[in-house]
Amino acid sequence: MRKENIKNTIGFLTGASDIVAIIGSLKRTAFGPFERFGNAVRPGQVPSLPTDSTDPRERFKVAARTHAVTEPEIGRRTRMTAWLFWLPATAGFAFIGLALANACNHDFNGTVTTGCAMSMCFMLALKHGFANYQFRNRALLSFREYLNEANLLPKFKKEGGRS
């Protein structure tokens, strides 16, 4: 028998492999949300583009050319990201009502479940709102700039023009 097979057999017979799996699962459950939150707010790698420019508008133009995205396609994506913002946002508000109703009925399992669905809907809405912000400004702006924007709601047209 190989060393690895002996180790697996001993782990199975003693229950040690189950204990290690449970500890790993608990660790991922306890620390996973913090790790994901850190990844969300930590500045990530900026994808390389065939330009040395740091201007967000110029980088948007180069990215559009690189990925063969035309002006009419940018207009279509602006409208689609607006719709993709409003659909989950509306569902998120419905989940708020459902969570409140569950809380009033002392159904805390239902409250937690609908709260999770609500947060998922709002995260999707935020993602598409950010994409809409970049498309309508025609610039690869940062998420921080989007959050500093006075009006986070997406628009169906390019700012200052037709789309």
mmCIF file of C-alpha atoms in Angstrom:
data_model
loop_
_atom_site.group_PDB
_atom_site.id
_atom_site.type_symbol
_atom_site.label_atom_id
_atom_site.label_comp_id
_atom_site.label_asym_id
_atom_site.label_seq_id
_atom_site.Cartn_x
_atom_site.Cartn_y
_atom_site.Cartn_z
ATOM 1 C CA MET A 1 0.000 0.000 0.000
ATOM 2 C CA ARG A 2 1.129 3.476 -0.719
ATOM 3 C CA LYS A 3 1.725 5.996 2.017
ATOM 4 C CA GLU A 4 -1.170 8.170 0.813
ATOM 5 C CA ASN A 5 -3.630 5.245 0.905
ATOM 6 C CA ILE A 6 -2.540 4.373 4.441
ATOM 7 C CA LYS A 7 -3.014 7.977 5.531
ATOM 8 C CA ASN A 8 -6.507 8.110 3.976
ATOM 9 C CA THR A 9 -7.463 4.782 5.544
ATOM 10 C CA ILE A 10 -6.282 5.835 9.000
ATOM 11 C CA GLY A 11 -8.124 9.179 8.625
ATOM 12 C CA PHE A 12 -11.303 7.339 7.623
ATOM 13 C CA LEU A 13 -11.116 4.749 10.405
ATOM 14 C CA THR A 14 -10.351 7.249 13.171
ATOM 15 C CA GLY A 15 -12.742 9.942 11.933
ATOM 16 C CA ALA A 16 -9.889 12.450 11.686
ATOM 17 C CA SER A 17 -10.641 13.222 8.029
ATOM 18 C CA ASP A 18 -14.229 14.137 8.965
ATOM 19 C CA ILE A 19 -13.034 16.374 11.789
ATOM 20 C CA VAL A 20 -10.596 18.168 9.448
ATOM 21 C CA ALA A 21 -13.374 18.628 6.875
ATOM 22 C CA ILE A 22 -15.732 20.056 9.523
ATOM 23 C CA ILE A 23 -13.090 22.470 10.812
ATOM 24 C CA GLY A 24 -12.372 23.641 7.252
ATOM 25 C CA SER A 25 -16.075 24.147 6.612
ATOM 26 C CA LEU A 26 -16.491 26.135 9.830
ATOM 27 C CA LYS A 27 -13.468 28.262 8.962
ATOM 28 C CA ARG A 28 -14.848 29.037 5.485
ATOM 29 C CA THR A 29 -18.263 29.820 6.970
ATOM 30 C CA ALA A 30 -16.876 32.108 9.660
ATOM 31 C CA PHE A 31 -14.179 33.947 7.712
ATOM 32 C CA GLY A 32 -15.487 33.694 4.122
ATOM 33 C CA PRO A 33 -17.737 36.785 4.289
ATOM 34 C CA PHE A 34 -14.876 38.904 5.663
ATOM 35 C CA GLU A 35 -12.571 37.707 2.915
ATOM 36 C CA ARG A 36 -15.173 38.440 0.217
ATOM 37 C CA PHE A 37 -15.841 41.884 1.706
ATOM 38 C CA GLY A 38 -12.107 42.596 1.715
ATOM 39 C CA ASN A 39 -11.875 41.565 -1.932
ATOM 40 C CA ALA A 40 -14.790 43.859 -2.776
ATOM 41 C CA VAL A 41 -13.287 47.000 -1.218
ATOM 42 C CA ARG A 42 -9.603 46.345 -1.877
ATOM 43 C CA PRO A 43 -8.350 47.931 -5.086
ATOM 44 C CA GLY A 44 -7.929 45.192 -7.637
ATOM 45 C CA GLN A 45 -5.705 44.787 -10.626
ATOM 46 C CA VAL A 46 -6.541 47.130 -13.475
ATOM 47 C CA PRO A 47 -6.754 45.095 -16.692
ATOM 48 C CA SER A 48 -3.997 46.018 -19.084
ATOM 49 C CA LEU A 49 -5.024 47.821 -22.242
ATOM 50 C CA PRO A 50 -2.883 48.711 -25.247
ATOM 51 C CA THR A 51 -2.465 52.289 -23.980
ATOM 52 C CA ASP A 52 -0.328 54.143 -21.469
ATOM 53 C CA SER A 53 -3.053 56.690 -20.761
ATOM 54 C CA THR A 54 -4.481 57.047 -17.272
ATOM 55 C CA ASP A 55 -7.427 59.157 -18.439
ATOM 56 C CA PRO A 56 -10.636 57.158 -17.754
ATOM 57 C CA ARG A 57 -12.330 58.423 -20.946
ATOM 58 C CA GLU A 58 -9.387 57.501 -23.148
ATOM 59 C CA ARG A 59 -9.134 54.066 -21.496
ATOM 60 C CA PHE A 60 -12.867 53.539 -22.174
ATOM 61 C CA LYS A 61 -12.356 54.335 -25.870
ATOM 62 C CA VAL A 62 -9.384 51.978 -26.096
ATOM 63 C CA ALA A 63 -11.290 49.213 -24.261
ATOM 64 C CA ALA A 64 -14.267 49.674 -26.613
ATOM 65 C CA ARG A 65 -11.982 49.399 -29.653
ATOM 66 C CA THR A 66 -10.113 46.425 -28.184
ATOM 67 C CA HIS A 67 -13.339 44.510 -27.517
ATOM 68 C CA ALA A 68 -14.997 45.708 -30.778
ATOM 69 C CA VAL A 69 -17.877 47.456 -29.000
ATOM 70 C CA THR A 70 -19.535 50.034 -31.238
ATOM 71 C CA GLU A 71 -21.321 53.236 -30.206
ATOM 72 C CA PRO A 72 -24.812 51.743 -30.811
ATOM 73 C CA GLU A 73 -23.806 48.729 -28.704
ATOM 74 C CA ILE A 74 -22.703 51.053 -25.883
ATOM 75 C CA GLY A 75 -26.134 52.724 -26.048
ATOM 76 C CA ARG A 76 -27.832 49.324 -25.912
ATOM 77 C CA ARG A 77 -25.686 48.263 -22.947
ATOM 78 C CA THR A 78 -26.532 51.523 -21.172
ATOM 79 C CA ARG A 79 -30.236 50.750 -21.490
ATOM 80 C CA MET A 80 -29.780 47.084 -20.533
ATOM 81 C CA THR A 81 -27.765 47.866 -17.401
ATOM 82 C CA ALA A 82 -30.485 50.316 -16.362
ATOM 83 C CA TRP A 83 -33.095 47.552 -16.698
ATOM 84 C CA LEU A 84 -30.781 45.087 -14.964
ATOM 85 C CA PHE A 85 -30.514 47.573 -12.098
ATOM 86 C CA TRP A 86 -34.246 48.111 -11.670
ATOM 87 C CA LEU A 87 -35.319 44.444 -11.830
ATOM 88 C CA PRO A 88 -33.305 43.203 -8.819
ATOM 89 C CA ALA A 89 -33.770 46.523 -6.973
ATOM 90 C CA THR A 90 -37.555 46.132 -7.216
ATOM 91 C CA ALA A 91 -37.304 42.536 -6.033
ATOM 92 C CA GLY A 92 -35.052 43.712 -3.184
ATOM 93 C CA PHE A 93 -37.734 46.132 -1.965
ATOM 94 C CA ALA A 94 -40.283 43.323 -2.123
ATOM 95 C CA PHE A 95 -37.936 41.192 -0.008
ATOM 96 C CA ILE A 96 -37.704 44.021 2.545
ATOM 97 C CA GLY A 97 -41.480 43.860 2.976
ATOM 98 C CA LEU A 98 -41.400 40.088 3.218
ATOM 99 C CA ALA A 99 -38.571 40.194 5.781
ATOM 100 C CA LEU A 100 -40.506 42.700 7.888
ATOM 101 C CA ALA A 101 -43.638 40.537 7.695
ATOM 102 C CA ASN A 102 -41.609 37.491 8.772
ATOM 103 C CA ALA A 103 -40.059 39.450 11.636
ATOM 104 C CA CYS A 104 -43.483 40.607 12.834
ATOM 105 C CA ASN A 105 -44.635 36.972 12.847
ATOM 106 C CA HIS A 106 -41.503 35.958 14.808
ATOM 107 C CA ASP A 107 -40.368 33.750 11.920
ATOM 108 C CA PHE A 108 -36.670 34.479 12.229
ATOM 109 C CA ASN A 109 -35.573 31.740 9.824
ATOM 110 C CA GLY A 110 -37.759 33.326 7.163
ATOM 111 C CA THR A 111 -36.432 36.757 8.084
ATOM 112 C CA VAL A 112 -32.822 35.662 7.654
ATOM 113 C CA THR A 113 -33.589 33.869 4.381
ATOM 114 C CA THR A 114 -35.417 36.841 2.877
ATOM 115 C CA GLY A 115 -32.711 39.159 4.222
ATOM 116 C CA CYS A 116 -30.099 37.140 2.320
ATOM 117 C CA ALA A 117 -32.189 37.259 -0.861
ATOM 118 C CA MET A 118 -32.677 41.002 -0.367
ATOM 119 C CA SER A 119 -28.933 41.629 -0.015
ATOM 120 C CA MET A 120 -28.227 39.534 -3.116
ATOM 121 C CA CYS A 121 -30.755 41.589 -5.103
ATOM 122 C CA PHE A 122 -29.254 44.880 -3.943
ATOM 123 C CA MET A 123 -25.700 43.720 -4.707
ATOM 124 C CA LEU A 124 -26.779 42.796 -8.259
ATOM 125 C CA ALA A 125 -28.484 46.175 -8.598
ATOM 126 C CA LEU A 126 -25.337 47.943 -7.391
ATOM 127 C CA LYS A 127 -23.184 46.000 -9.859
ATOM 128 C CA HIS A 128 -25.377 46.939 -12.825
ATOM 129 C CA GLY A 129 -25.753 50.515 -11.586
ATOM 130 C CA PHE A 130 -21.959 50.843 -11.615
ATOM 131 C CA ALA A 131 -21.743 49.419 -15.131
ATOM 132 C CA ASN A 132 -24.475 51.849 -16.235
ATOM 133 C CA TYR A 133 -22.504 54.731 -14.686
ATOM 134 C CA GLN A 134 -19.431 53.778 -16.692
ATOM 135 C CA PHE A 135 -21.372 53.324 -19.946
ATOM 136 C CA ARG A 136 -23.297 56.589 -19.731
ATOM 137 C CA ASN A 137 -20.154 58.561 -18.822
ATOM 138 C CA ARG A 138 -18.085 56.732 -21.455
ATOM 139 C CA ALA A 139 -15.257 56.429 -18.949
ATOM 140 C CA LEU A 140 -13.657 53.647 -16.904
ATOM 141 C CA LEU A 141 -14.294 55.395 -13.590
ATOM 142 C CA SER A 142 -13.728 53.745 -10.218
ATOM 143 C CA PHE A 143 -16.355 52.261 -7.946
ATOM 144 C CA ARG A 144 -15.440 54.874 -5.340
ATOM 145 C CA GLU A 145 -16.296 57.656 -7.821
ATOM 146 C CA TYR A 146 -19.641 55.955 -8.466
ATOM 147 C CA LEU A 147 -20.417 55.860 -4.747
ATOM 148 C CA ASN A 148 -19.466 59.541 -4.428
ATOM 149 C CA GLU A 149 -21.951 60.376 -7.196
ATOM 150 C CA ALA A 150 -24.912 62.416 -5.931
ATOM 151 C CA ASN A 151 -27.445 60.248 -7.775
ATOM 152 C CA LEU A 152 -26.662 56.512 -7.838
ATOM 153 C CA LEU A 153 -29.749 55.628 -9.877
ATOM 154 C CA PRO A 154 -29.001 54.536 -13.437
ATOM 155 C CA LYS A 155 -30.230 56.342 -16.489
ATOM 156 C CA PHE A 156 -31.399 54.886 -19.770
ATOM 157 C CA LYS A 157 -29.479 57.434 -21.859
ATOM 158 C CA LYS A 158 -25.995 58.871 -22.044
ATOM 159 C CA GLU A 159 -25.537 61.880 -19.791
ATOM 160 C CA GLY A 160 -25.788 65.088 -21.761
ATOM 161 C CA GLY A 161 -26.873 63.429 -24.976
ATOM 162 C CA ARG A 162 -28.938 60.820 -26.735
ATOM 163 C CA SER A 163 -28.240 57.159 -26.509
#
